[in-house]
Coordinates of C-alpha atoms in Angstrom, one line a residue:
M17 CA 0.0 0.0 0.0
A18 CA 2.9 2.4 0.9
V19 CA 4.4 1.7 -2.5
V20 CA 1.1 2.6 -4.3
I21 CA 0.8 5.9 -2.3
R22 CA 4.5 6.9 -3.0
T23 CA 3.9 6.2 -6.7
A24 CA 0.8 8.2 -6.8
V25 CA 2.5 11.2 -5.1
A26 CA 5.4 11.0 -7.4
G27 CA 3.0 11.0 -10.4
L28 CA 1.1 14.0 -9.0
C29 CA 4.3 16.0 -8.5
A30 CA 5.5 15.2 -12.0
G31 CA 2.3 16.7 -13.3
L32 CA 2.4 20.0 -11.4
L33 CA 4.6 23.0 -11.7
A34 CA 7.9 22.8 -9.9
T35 CA 7.0 25.9 -8.0
L36 CA 4.0 24.3 -6.5
C37 CA 5.3 20.8 -5.8
T38 CA 9.0 19.9 -5.3
T39 CA 10.2 16.8 -3.5
P40 CA 12.1 18.0 -0.4
P41 CA 15.7 16.8 -0.5
A42 CA 17.2 14.9 2.4
E43 CA 19.5 17.8 3.4
A44 CA 19.2 18.4 7.1
G45 CA 18.0 21.9 8.0
Q46 CA 15.8 22.6 5.0
Q47 CA 12.9 24.8 6.1
S48 CA 10.6 24.8 3.0
D49 CA 10.7 24.9 -0.8
R50 CA 11.4 28.6 -0.4
A51 CA 14.5 28.3 1.8
W52 CA 17.4 25.9 1.6
S53 CA 20.4 25.2 3.7
V54 CA 23.8 23.7 2.8
S55 CA 26.4 22.6 5.3
A56 CA 29.3 20.1 5.5
G57 CA 28.7 19.2 9.2
A58 CA 27.3 20.0 12.6
H59 CA 30.0 22.6 13.5
A60 CA 30.8 23.8 10.0
P61 CA 29.5 27.0 8.5
R62 CA 25.9 26.8 7.1
A63 CA 24.6 28.7 4.1
R64 CA 20.9 29.5 4.0
L65 CA 19.3 30.5 0.7
A66 CA 15.9 32.2 0.7
L67 CA 13.5 33.1 -2.1
D68 CA 11.2 36.0 -1.5
D69 CA 7.8 35.1 -3.0
T70 CA 6.8 38.8 -3.5
T71 CA 9.9 40.1 -5.2
G72 CA 11.4 36.9 -6.6
T73 CA 14.8 37.9 -5.1
V74 CA 17.2 35.4 -3.6
T75 CA 19.4 36.1 -0.5
L76 CA 22.2 34.1 1.0
S77 CA 23.2 34.2 4.7
V78 CA 25.9 32.3 6.6
S79 CA 26.0 31.1 10.2
R80 CA 28.3 28.9 12.3
D81 CA 27.0 27.1 15.4
G82 CA 23.8 29.2 15.2
R83 CA 25.7 32.5 15.2
T84 CA 25.8 35.1 12.5
V85 CA 28.6 35.2 10.0
I86 CA 27.0 36.9 7.0
E87 CA 23.5 38.5 7.2
P88 CA 21.0 37.9 4.4
S89 CA 22.7 39.3 1.3
P90 CA 21.5 39.6 -2.3
V91 CA 22.6 37.3 -5.0
G92 CA 22.0 37.6 -8.8
L93 CA 23.2 39.3 -11.9
V94 CA 22.0 41.1 -15.0
T95 CA 22.6 40.1 -18.6
E96 CA 21.7 41.6 -21.9
Q97 CA 18.8 39.2 -22.1
A98 CA 17.4 39.3 -18.5
D99 CA 17.5 40.7 -15.0
L100 CA 18.4 37.6 -13.0
S101 CA 18.4 39.4 -9.7
K102 CA 14.6 39.5 -9.2
D103 CA 11.3 38.0 -10.3
L104 CA 12.7 34.5 -10.1
R105 CA 10.8 31.3 -9.5
F106 CA 12.3 28.1 -8.1
L107 CA 12.6 25.1 -10.4
H108 CA 14.6 22.3 -8.7
R109 CA 17.5 21.4 -6.5
K110 CA 20.3 18.9 -7.0
D111 CA 22.9 17.8 -4.4
R112 CA 26.2 16.0 -4.5
T113 CA 29.4 15.5 -2.5
V114 CA 32.8 16.7 -3.7
D115 CA 35.6 14.6 -2.3
E116 CA 39.1 15.1 -3.8
R117 CA 42.7 14.8 -2.9
Y118 CA 45.5 16.7 -4.6
R119 CA 49.1 17.7 -4.1
T120 CA 50.6 21.1 -4.8
K121 CA 54.2 22.3 -5.3
S122 CA 54.0 25.2 -2.9
G123 CA 51.6 26.7 -0.3
K124 CA 50.7 26.1 3.3
R125 CA 50.9 22.3 2.9
L126 CA 51.6 20.2 -0.1
D127 CA 49.0 17.4 0.4
R128 CA 45.4 18.6 0.4
R129 CA 42.0 16.9 1.1
V130 CA 38.8 18.4 -0.2
H131 CA 35.4 17.5 1.2
M132 CA 32.4 19.7 0.3
K133 CA 28.7 19.5 0.0
E134 CA 27.4 21.0 -3.2
T135 CA 23.9 22.2 -4.0
R136 CA 22.6 23.4 -7.3
L137 CA 19.5 25.6 -7.1
S138 CA 17.8 26.3 -10.5
F139 CA 15.7 29.4 -11.0
A140 CA 13.9 31.0 -14.0
T141 CA 12.1 34.2 -14.8
A142 CA 8.6 34.3 -16.2
A143 CA 10.0 34.7 -19.6
G144 CA 12.1 31.6 -19.2
A145 CA 15.6 33.0 -18.6
R146 CA 17.5 30.5 -16.5
L147 CA 19.9 31.0 -13.6
D148 CA 21.6 28.2 -11.7
L149 CA 23.1 29.0 -8.3
L150 CA 25.8 26.6 -7.3
V151 CA 26.6 26.6 -3.6
R152 CA 29.5 24.7 -1.9
A153 CA 30.0 24.2 1.8
S154 CA 33.1 22.8 3.6
A155 CA 34.4 22.8 7.1
D156 CA 36.2 26.1 6.5
G157 CA 34.0 28.0 4.1
I158 CA 31.0 28.7 2.0
A159 CA 31.1 29.7 -1.7
Y160 CA 28.7 30.3 -4.6
R161 CA 28.8 30.9 -8.3
Y162 CA 26.4 31.4 -11.1
V163 CA 25.9 29.2 -14.1
L164 CA 24.1 30.6 -17.2
P165 CA 23.1 28.7 -20.3
A166 CA 24.4 29.7 -23.8
G167 CA 22.5 32.6 -25.3
S168 CA 22.2 34.5 -22.0
G169 CA 24.3 37.4 -23.5
D170 CA 26.9 39.6 -22.0
V171 CA 26.9 40.3 -18.2
L172 CA 26.0 43.9 -17.5
D173 CA 26.0 43.8 -13.7
E174 CA 26.4 41.5 -10.7
T175 CA 24.1 42.3 -7.8
S176 CA 26.0 40.0 -5.4
A177 CA 26.8 41.6 -2.0
F178 CA 27.9 40.7 1.5
T179 CA 26.1 42.2 4.4
L180 CA 27.9 42.2 7.8
P181 CA 26.7 43.3 11.2
P182 CA 27.4 47.0 11.3
D183 CA 29.7 46.6 14.3
A184 CA 31.7 43.7 13.0
K185 CA 35.4 44.4 13.1
A186 CA 36.8 44.8 9.6
W187 CA 40.3 44.7 8.1
L188 CA 40.2 46.3 4.6
G189 CA 42.7 47.1 2.0
T190 CA 41.9 50.1 -0.3
Y191 CA 41.6 48.8 -3.8
R192 CA 44.3 49.4 -6.4
V193 CA 44.8 47.8 -9.8
D194 CA 48.0 46.3 -8.5
N195 CA 46.4 45.1 -5.3
E196 CA 49.0 47.0 -3.2
G197 CA 46.6 48.8 -0.9
Q198 CA 47.4 49.1 2.8
F199 CA 45.2 47.2 5.3
A200 CA 43.6 49.1 8.0
Q201 CA 41.0 48.3 10.7
Y202 CA 37.5 49.7 10.9
T203 CA 34.0 48.4 11.7
A204 CA 31.9 47.1 8.8
A205 CA 29.8 50.2 8.8
S206 CA 32.4 52.8 9.7
A207 CA 34.8 52.1 6.8
P208 CA 34.9 55.2 4.5
T209 CA 32.9 55.2 1.3
G210 CA 35.1 53.7 -1.5
E211 CA 36.4 50.6 -3.2
Y212 CA 38.2 47.8 -1.3
S213 CA 40.1 44.7 -2.3
D214 CA 37.9 41.6 -2.2
Q215 CA 40.3 40.0 0.3
A216 CA 38.4 41.6 3.2
L217 CA 38.5 40.1 6.8
F218 CA 35.6 40.5 9.3
A219 CA 35.0 39.3 12.8
T220 CA 31.5 38.5 13.9
D221 CA 29.7 36.5 16.5
G222 CA 30.2 33.5 14.2
G223 CA 34.0 33.9 14.1
Y224 CA 36.2 35.3 11.4
T225 CA 35.3 35.5 7.7
L226 CA 37.6 36.4 4.8
L227 CA 35.9 37.3 1.6
A228 CA 37.7 35.9 -1.5
E229 CA 37.3 34.8 -5.1
S230 CA 38.3 31.6 -6.8
D231 CA 38.6 30.2 -10.4
L232 CA 38.8 33.7 -12.0
T233 CA 39.7 33.4 -15.7
G234 CA 39.3 35.4 -18.9
A235 CA 35.7 34.1 -19.1
Y236 CA 34.8 36.9 -16.6
S237 CA 36.0 40.0 -14.9
G238 CA 37.8 40.7 -11.7
A239 CA 35.9 41.7 -8.6
R240 CA 36.4 44.4 -6.0
L241 CA 34.2 45.5 -3.1
A242 CA 32.2 48.8 -3.1
H243 CA 31.1 50.2 0.2
T244 CA 29.0 53.2 1.4
Q245 CA 29.9 54.5 4.9
G246 CA 27.2 53.8 7.5
S247 CA 26.2 50.5 5.9
G248 CA 27.4 47.0 6.6
T249 CA 27.0 45.9 3.0
Y250 CA 29.9 45.4 0.6
R251 CA 28.8 45.1 -3.0
I252 CA 30.6 43.2 -5.8
E253 CA 31.8 45.6 -8.5
L254 CA 33.4 44.2 -11.6
A255 CA 36.4 45.7 -13.5
D256 CA 34.4 45.7 -16.7
T257 CA 31.0 47.4 -17.3
R258 CA 30.3 44.6 -19.8
V259 CA 31.6 41.1 -19.5
E260 CA 31.6 39.4 -22.9
S261 CA 30.0 35.9 -23.0
T262 CA 29.1 34.0 -26.1
G263 CA 28.4 30.5 -24.7
R264 CA 27.5 28.9 -21.5
L265 CA 28.9 31.0 -18.6
T266 CA 30.2 29.8 -15.2
T267 CA 31.3 32.7 -13.1
P268 CA 34.1 32.7 -10.5
W269 CA 33.3 31.5 -7.0
R270 CA 32.3 34.1 -4.4
A271 CA 34.0 32.6 -1.3
M272 CA 33.7 33.2 2.4
V273 CA 36.5 31.5 4.3
T274 CA 35.0 31.0 7.8
G275 CA 36.0 29.8 11.2
D276 CA 38.1 30.8 14.1
L277 CA 41.3 32.7 13.3
A278 CA 43.4 29.6 13.2
T279 CA 41.1 27.9 10.7
V280 CA 40.9 30.9 8.4
T281 CA 44.7 31.3 8.5
R282 CA 45.4 27.7 7.7
S283 CA 42.6 27.4 5.1
T284 CA 43.2 26.3 1.5
F285 CA 39.6 26.9 0.6
T286 CA 40.2 29.1 -2.5
D287 CA 42.6 26.6 -3.9
D288 CA 40.2 23.7 -3.1
L289 CA 37.5 25.4 -5.2
A290 CA 39.7 25.8 -8.2
P291 CA 40.0 23.3 -11.1
A292 CA 42.6 20.5 -10.9
A293 CA 46.1 21.0 -12.2
R294 CA 46.5 21.4 -15.9
V295 CA 50.2 20.6 -15.8
R296 CA 50.9 16.8 -15.7
D297 CA 54.6 16.7 -15.4
T298 CA 55.6 19.0 -12.5
S299 CA 59.1 17.6 -11.8
W300 CA 60.7 20.8 -13.2
I301 CA 58.7 23.0 -10.7
R302 CA 60.9 23.4 -7.7
P303 CA 60.2 26.0 -4.9
G304 CA 63.1 27.6 -3.2
T305 CA 64.7 30.6 -1.7
V306 CA 66.1 33.3 -4.0
L307 CA 68.7 36.0 -3.8
W308 CA 66.8 39.0 -5.3
T309 CA 69.0 41.8 -6.6
W310 CA 66.6 44.7 -7.1
L311 CA 66.6 46.2 -3.6
A312 CA 70.2 45.0 -3.3
G313 CA 71.6 46.6 -6.4
G314 CA 68.9 48.3 -8.5
K315 CA 69.1 49.1 -12.2
E316 CA 72.9 49.2 -12.2
A317 CA 73.1 45.6 -11.0
G318 CA 70.4 44.6 -13.6
Q319 CA 72.7 45.8 -16.4
S320 CA 76.0 44.3 -15.1
L321 CA 77.1 40.7 -15.7
A322 CA 79.9 41.1 -13.2
A323 CA 77.5 42.2 -10.5
Q324 CA 75.1 39.3 -11.3
K325 CA 78.0 36.8 -11.2
A326 CA 79.0 38.1 -7.8
Y327 CA 75.4 37.6 -6.6
V328 CA 75.4 34.1 -8.0
D329 CA 78.6 33.4 -6.1
Y330 CA 77.0 34.5 -2.9
A331 CA 73.9 32.4 -3.5
A332 CA 76.0 29.4 -4.2
E333 CA 78.1 30.0 -1.1
R334 CA 75.0 30.1 1.0
G335 CA 73.3 27.2 -0.7
W336 CA 70.4 29.3 -1.9
P337 CA 68.9 27.6 -5.0
Y338 CA 68.0 30.7 -7.1
E339 CA 69.2 34.2 -8.0
A340 CA 66.8 36.7 -9.6
V341 CA 67.9 39.3 -12.2
D342 CA 65.5 42.2 -12.2
A343 CA 64.8 45.1 -14.5
G344 CA 67.4 46.4 -16.9
W345 CA 69.1 43.2 -18.1
Y346 CA 67.6 43.3 -21.7
Y347 CA 67.5 47.1 -22.0
R348 CA 70.0 49.0 -24.2
P349 CA 73.1 49.8 -22.1
G350 CA 72.7 53.1 -20.3
E351 CA 68.9 53.1 -21.0
W352 CA 66.3 52.6 -18.3
D353 CA 63.3 51.6 -20.3
V354 CA 64.3 50.9 -23.9
T355 CA 64.5 47.2 -25.1
D356 CA 67.6 46.3 -27.0
P357 CA 66.2 45.0 -30.4
D358 CA 69.1 42.5 -30.6
W359 CA 68.7 41.2 -27.1
Q360 CA 68.6 37.6 -28.3
T361 CA 72.2 37.8 -29.7
D362 CA 73.6 40.6 -27.6
S363 CA 72.5 39.5 -24.1
W364 CA 75.0 38.2 -21.5
M365 CA 72.2 36.2 -19.9
P366 CA 73.2 32.8 -21.5
E367 CA 76.7 33.3 -20.0
L368 CA 75.2 34.0 -16.6
V369 CA 72.9 31.0 -16.8
R370 CA 75.9 28.7 -17.6
Y371 CA 78.0 30.3 -14.9
A372 CA 75.2 29.8 -12.3
R373 CA 74.4 26.3 -13.4
A374 CA 77.9 25.2 -12.8
K375 CA 77.6 26.5 -9.2
G376 CA 74.2 24.8 -8.6
V377 CA 72.1 28.1 -8.8
G378 CA 69.1 28.6 -11.1
I379 CA 68.4 32.0 -12.7
V380 CA 65.0 33.8 -12.6
V381 CA 64.6 36.8 -14.9
W382 CA 62.3 39.9 -14.8
I383 CA 60.3 40.8 -17.9
H384 CA 57.7 43.6 -18.5
Q385 CA 54.2 42.4 -19.5
R386 CA 54.2 44.6 -22.5
D387 CA 57.0 42.4 -24.0
L388 CA 54.8 39.4 -23.8
D389 CA 51.4 40.8 -24.8
T390 CA 51.3 39.5 -28.4
P391 CA 51.7 36.0 -29.8
E392 CA 54.7 37.1 -31.8
E393 CA 56.5 38.4 -28.7
R394 CA 55.8 35.3 -26.7
A395 CA 57.0 33.1 -29.5
Q396 CA 60.3 35.1 -29.4
W397 CA 60.8 35.4 -25.6
L398 CA 59.6 32.1 -24.1
P399 CA 61.4 29.6 -26.3
T400 CA 64.6 31.7 -26.0
L401 CA 64.5 31.8 -22.2
E402 CA 63.8 28.0 -22.1
K403 CA 66.7 27.4 -24.5
W404 CA 69.1 29.5 -22.4
G405 CA 68.1 27.4 -19.3
V406 CA 66.3 30.2 -17.4
K407 CA 64.3 28.6 -14.6
G408 CA 61.6 31.2 -14.1
V409 CA 60.1 34.5 -15.1
K410 CA 59.0 37.4 -13.0
I411 CA 56.4 39.2 -15.1
D412 CA 55.6 42.7 -14.1
F413 CA 53.0 45.5 -14.6
M414 CA 49.8 43.8 -15.6
N415 CA 48.0 46.3 -13.3
S416 CA 44.5 45.2 -14.4
E417 CA 41.8 42.7 -13.6
A418 CA 39.8 43.5 -16.7
Q419 CA 38.6 40.6 -18.8
S420 CA 41.0 41.4 -21.6
M421 CA 44.0 41.1 -19.2
L422 CA 42.6 37.9 -17.6
R423 CA 42.5 36.4 -21.1
W424 CA 46.2 37.3 -21.4
Y425 CA 46.8 35.4 -18.1
D426 CA 45.0 32.4 -19.5
T427 CA 47.4 32.4 -22.5
I428 CA 50.6 33.1 -20.6
L429 CA 49.8 30.4 -18.1
K430 CA 49.5 27.8 -20.8
E431 CA 52.7 29.0 -22.6
T432 CA 54.9 29.2 -19.5
A433 CA 53.9 25.7 -18.6
A434 CA 54.7 24.5 -22.1
H435 CA 58.2 26.1 -21.9
H436 CA 58.9 24.9 -18.3
L437 CA 59.2 28.3 -16.8
M438 CA 58.1 29.0 -13.2
V439 CA 56.2 32.2 -12.8
D440 CA 56.2 35.1 -10.3
F441 CA 53.6 37.7 -11.2
H442 CA 54.1 41.3 -10.0
G443 CA 51.9 44.3 -10.4
S444 CA 49.2 41.6 -10.6
T445 CA 46.0 40.1 -9.5
I446 CA 46.0 38.0 -6.3
P447 CA 46.0 34.2 -6.4
K448 CA 42.3 33.2 -6.6
G449 CA 43.0 29.5 -6.9
I450 CA 45.6 29.9 -9.7
Q451 CA 48.3 27.9 -8.0
R452 CA 46.2 24.7 -7.9
T453 CA 45.3 24.9 -11.6
W454 CA 48.7 26.2 -12.7
P455 CA 51.3 24.9 -10.3
Q456 CA 54.2 26.6 -12.0
V457 CA 52.9 29.9 -10.5
M458 CA 55.1 30.0 -7.5
T459 CA 54.1 33.3 -6.1
L460 CA 52.4 36.6 -6.9
E461 CA 52.9 40.1 -5.5
G462 CA 49.5 41.8 -5.2
V463 CA 50.6 43.2 -1.9
A464 CA 52.1 46.3 -0.4
G465 CA 55.5 44.6 0.2
E466 CA 59.1 45.4 1.1
E467 CA 59.5 47.9 -1.7
K468 CA 56.9 50.2 -0.1
R469 CA 58.0 53.0 2.1
T470 CA 54.6 53.6 3.7
N471 CA 54.0 50.2 5.3
T472 CA 53.0 50.1 9.0
A473 CA 53.7 47.4 11.5
A474 CA 49.9 46.9 11.8
H475 CA 49.7 46.2 8.1
L476 CA 52.5 43.6 8.4
T477 CA 50.6 41.8 11.1
T478 CA 47.4 41.8 9.1
L479 CA 48.8 40.2 6.0
P480 CA 48.9 36.6 7.3
F481 CA 45.2 36.8 7.9
T482 CA 44.2 38.5 4.6
R483 CA 46.4 38.4 1.5
N484 CA 48.5 35.4 2.4
V485 CA 45.5 33.2 3.3
I486 CA 44.5 32.9 -0.3
G487 CA 47.9 32.0 -1.8
S488 CA 51.7 32.6 -2.1
M489 CA 52.7 36.2 -1.5
D490 CA 55.9 37.8 -2.9
F491 CA 56.5 40.3 -0.1
T492 CA 60.3 40.0 -0.5
P493 CA 61.4 40.0 3.1
G494 CA 65.0 40.3 4.4
A495 CA 65.8 43.9 3.3
F496 CA 67.9 44.7 6.4
Q497 CA 69.6 47.5 4.6
R498 CA 66.4 49.5 4.5
V499 CA 66.7 50.8 8.0
G500 CA 64.3 53.7 8.5
L501 CA 62.3 52.7 5.4
R502 CA 60.6 49.7 7.0
P503 CA 58.6 49.8 10.2
N504 CA 59.9 46.6 11.9
S505 CA 62.9 45.3 13.7
D506 CA 65.7 43.1 12.3
A507 CA 64.3 40.0 14.2
A508 CA 60.9 40.7 12.8
E509 CA 62.4 40.8 9.4
V510 CA 63.9 37.4 9.9
G511 CA 60.5 36.2 11.1
L512 CA 58.7 37.4 7.9
T513 CA 60.5 34.7 5.9
V514 CA 58.2 32.2 7.8
A515 CA 55.2 34.3 8.7
Y516 CA 54.8 35.0 4.9
E517 CA 54.5 32.0 2.6
S518 CA 55.9 32.2 -1.0
G519 CA 56.9 29.4 -3.3
L520 CA 59.9 31.5 -4.4
Q521 CA 60.9 33.3 -1.3
M522 CA 62.8 36.3 -2.5
F523 CA 65.4 37.6 0.0
A524 CA 65.6 41.4 -0.6
G525 CA 68.8 42.2 1.3
T526 CA 72.4 42.8 0.3
P527 CA 75.2 40.3 0.9
E528 CA 76.8 43.0 3.1
S529 CA 73.7 43.2 5.3
Y530 CA 73.6 39.4 5.6
E531 CA 77.2 39.3 6.6
A532 CA 76.6 41.9 9.3
R533 CA 73.9 39.7 10.7
P534 CA 75.3 36.1 10.8
L535 CA 72.3 34.8 12.8
A536 CA 69.9 35.9 10.2
R537 CA 72.2 34.7 7.4
A538 CA 72.4 31.2 9.0
Y539 CA 68.6 31.1 9.5
F540 CA 68.1 32.0 5.8
D541 CA 70.4 29.1 4.9
Q542 CA 67.9 26.7 6.7
V543 CA 64.5 28.1 5.7
P544 CA 62.7 26.2 2.9
A545 CA 60.0 27.5 0.6
A546 CA 57.7 24.5 0.6
W547 CA 55.8 23.3 3.6
D548 CA 54.3 20.1 4.9
D549 CA 52.0 21.9 7.3
T550 CA 51.1 25.3 8.7
R551 CA 49.7 26.3 12.1
L552 CA 48.8 29.6 13.7
L553 CA 50.3 29.7 17.2
A554 CA 49.1 33.2 18.2
G555 CA 47.4 36.0 16.4
E556 CA 45.4 39.1 16.4
P557 CA 45.1 41.0 13.1
G558 CA 46.9 44.4 13.3
R559 CA 48.7 43.4 16.5
E560 CA 50.5 40.1 16.3
A561 CA 50.9 37.0 14.1
V562 CA 53.0 34.0 15.0
L563 CA 52.9 31.1 12.5
A564 CA 54.7 27.8 12.5
R565 CA 55.4 25.9 9.3
R566 CA 56.7 22.3 9.2
S567 CA 59.3 20.9 6.8
G568 CA 59.9 17.3 7.6
E569 CA 60.3 17.0 11.3
R570 CA 61.4 20.5 11.9
W571 CA 59.1 23.5 12.6
F572 CA 60.1 27.0 11.5
I573 CA 58.4 29.8 13.5
G574 CA 58.0 33.4 12.5
G575 CA 56.5 36.1 14.7
V576 CA 55.7 39.7 13.9
Y577 CA 54.2 42.3 16.3
A578 CA 52.8 45.9 16.2
G579 CA 52.9 48.2 19.1
E580 CA 54.7 48.4 22.3
A581 CA 57.5 46.2 23.5
R582 CA 56.4 43.1 25.4
T583 CA 57.3 39.7 26.6
A584 CA 55.4 37.4 24.3
G585 CA 54.1 34.0 25.5
V586 CA 53.6 31.8 22.5
P587 CA 51.9 28.4 23.0
L588 CA 54.0 25.7 21.3
T589 CA 51.7 23.1 19.9
L590 CA 54.0 21.2 17.6
G591 CA 53.5 17.6 18.6
P592 CA 54.1 15.2 21.5
G593 CA 57.4 15.3 23.3
R594 CA 60.2 17.7 24.0
W595 CA 61.4 20.2 21.4
L596 CA 64.7 22.0 21.1
V597 CA 63.8 25.6 20.2
E598 CA 66.5 28.1 18.8
T599 CA 65.1 31.6 18.9
I600 CA 66.4 34.7 17.2
R601 CA 65.3 38.0 18.8
D602 CA 66.4 41.6 19.0
G603 CA 69.1 42.4 21.6
A604 CA 70.7 45.6 22.7
A605 CA 73.6 45.2 20.3
G606 CA 71.9 43.3 17.5
L607 CA 70.4 39.9 16.9
V608 CA 70.8 37.3 19.7
Q609 CA 70.0 33.6 19.9
D610 CA 68.5 31.7 22.7
R611 CA 68.3 27.9 23.0
R612 CA 65.9 26.0 25.3
V613 CA 64.1 22.7 25.5
V614 CA 60.4 23.0 25.8
R615 CA 57.6 20.4 26.2
D616 CA 54.8 20.5 23.7
G617 CA 52.0 22.7 25.0
E618 CA 54.2 24.9 27.1
K619 CA 54.6 28.6 26.3
L620 CA 57.7 30.0 24.6
S621 CA 58.6 33.2 26.2
V622 CA 60.3 35.8 23.9
D623 CA 61.2 39.4 24.6
V624 CA 59.9 41.5 21.7
V625 CA 60.9 45.1 21.0
A626 CA 58.4 47.7 19.8
N627 CA 57.2 46.8 16.3
G628 CA 59.4 43.8 16.6
G629 CA 59.3 40.0 16.3
F630 CA 61.3 36.9 16.3
A631 CA 62.2 33.7 14.3
A632 CA 62.7 30.3 15.7
L633 CA 63.6 26.8 14.6
A634 CA 62.3 23.8 16.5
C635 CA 63.2 20.1 16.2
P636 CA 62.6 17.0 18.3
W637 CA 64.9 16.9 21.3
R638 CA 66.8 14.0 22.7
P639 CA 70.0 13.9 24.8
G640 CA 73.0 15.0 22.7
I641 CA 71.0 17.2 20.3
T642 CA 72.4 20.8 20.6
T643 CA 71.1 22.5 17.4
C644 CA 68.4 22.1 14.8
H645 CA 70.6 23.5 12.0
R646 CA 71.7 21.2 9.2

């Protein structure tokens, strides 16, 4: 009898409009056919989607353990053919589980596990225009994207927004096309009217939430946040007023990395959302530390073979695997910005590459984007650099997230992979999942880094919770010679090499500055650029950030602080047993080193100067072990 009844009900539903009769899915927490929830577990963030029957508008809110993360916020977009932000009716829902494993070449940890719940909600206008809203939920985030069928036309506007409680703490970076805005603290409502980078961090009753974007390609346009002072709402604004679309369109993910501060800091959510790697053989992709010569020697060094050989000698002596030649090397002698038309035959670069190879050092070269912006130029440059034996390219001055530039990224990513060239993007977009899909991308700037003369210590302590959460960050630490031009102490500068993750970690100092600081130099000899794990030991955005990163059985620890001098007590949660910890801190006459044996779970006490920090190296202790250095 029950079978007959179920068959009759199914037949009745099949004959009625989907808006009047939908079979409720098994998803726990669904309230009605006008509201839907998506979550990966009991204590994971939960997305709630709601359709207003009167206006046909859809909103999305996020909570965690019943507490507010994101208040009901509009979703939708407008195309040439239809306004898909209102007058929508629900069609159907489809659920699936995403379960993946992948391995990266760089980042917070090399081995990754992805477990997400995915829900597709399909809507239509009265005229039949379709909109699919794809929502994913994991233990550390919520994300959504739009899927439009072919024939929907160009996108004219995206009505997506994020509404925060007005009093939520907010750490925001003013938007710039090179993503080098300074981070400052406000509340969600008090932030000045203007545009902000979409890597915005908020603290609510539900914990911390970092807004982000993933899987951005030339099929769409880059996003920024637009805000009006007095409101807790941050609207998505696109770089283009019209996004060209000729076929089926899948937009980037709008992501909310959510959890306590340690969860957000450790998260790989934006990478997890991105497509799988498109490079099969990754054996040639090797992260490492780099002697970077721009802040060390400037234009003159970039145009001098003798100077570059001397830098190679120093890198080889220290065991640093790469040396980077910056701007000037292919310009006409004596010219600052004029390309030598005969660079392929005149350049001394092949000689430098041979010289460096004999000493076990790889060469990375700077190149302006304008020299790679046509197929003819790329066909000249990329095969030549590969033939010479150059290991990587630092491409500079994209300075745009418009669709046309994103299409250029799509092309250069394929071609650098084909020519076995690792990539460091400067004057660029921010990662947005790019390093999972294209693992030869070792790092990106998109940050107010060491070159800036306006950085604050508060900005430096905010970056591990904002920009560096979403991918490798080429801040270029280690510029000890820039005393008075940087806001932090020498020990903090050492700590940045661990607090900031970068697949090519560019050391920005001079050989002379390293020799004057032998403790820093020795630490740089040890620090790797690829990590097996990452943990936040202590943190408060704008005040302190202490991160531990593991390579093998050793943990490297970097701490940066803003504000007054203090004695920091850092909980060491590295693993069972006793640990030998070697700490570098600021002393009265320069850097000093302390050694102590600490049980796991105990606090490491470190004296920190004003706007200072520290670096440490920890390894399992047993009798007879006196150092963690190798």
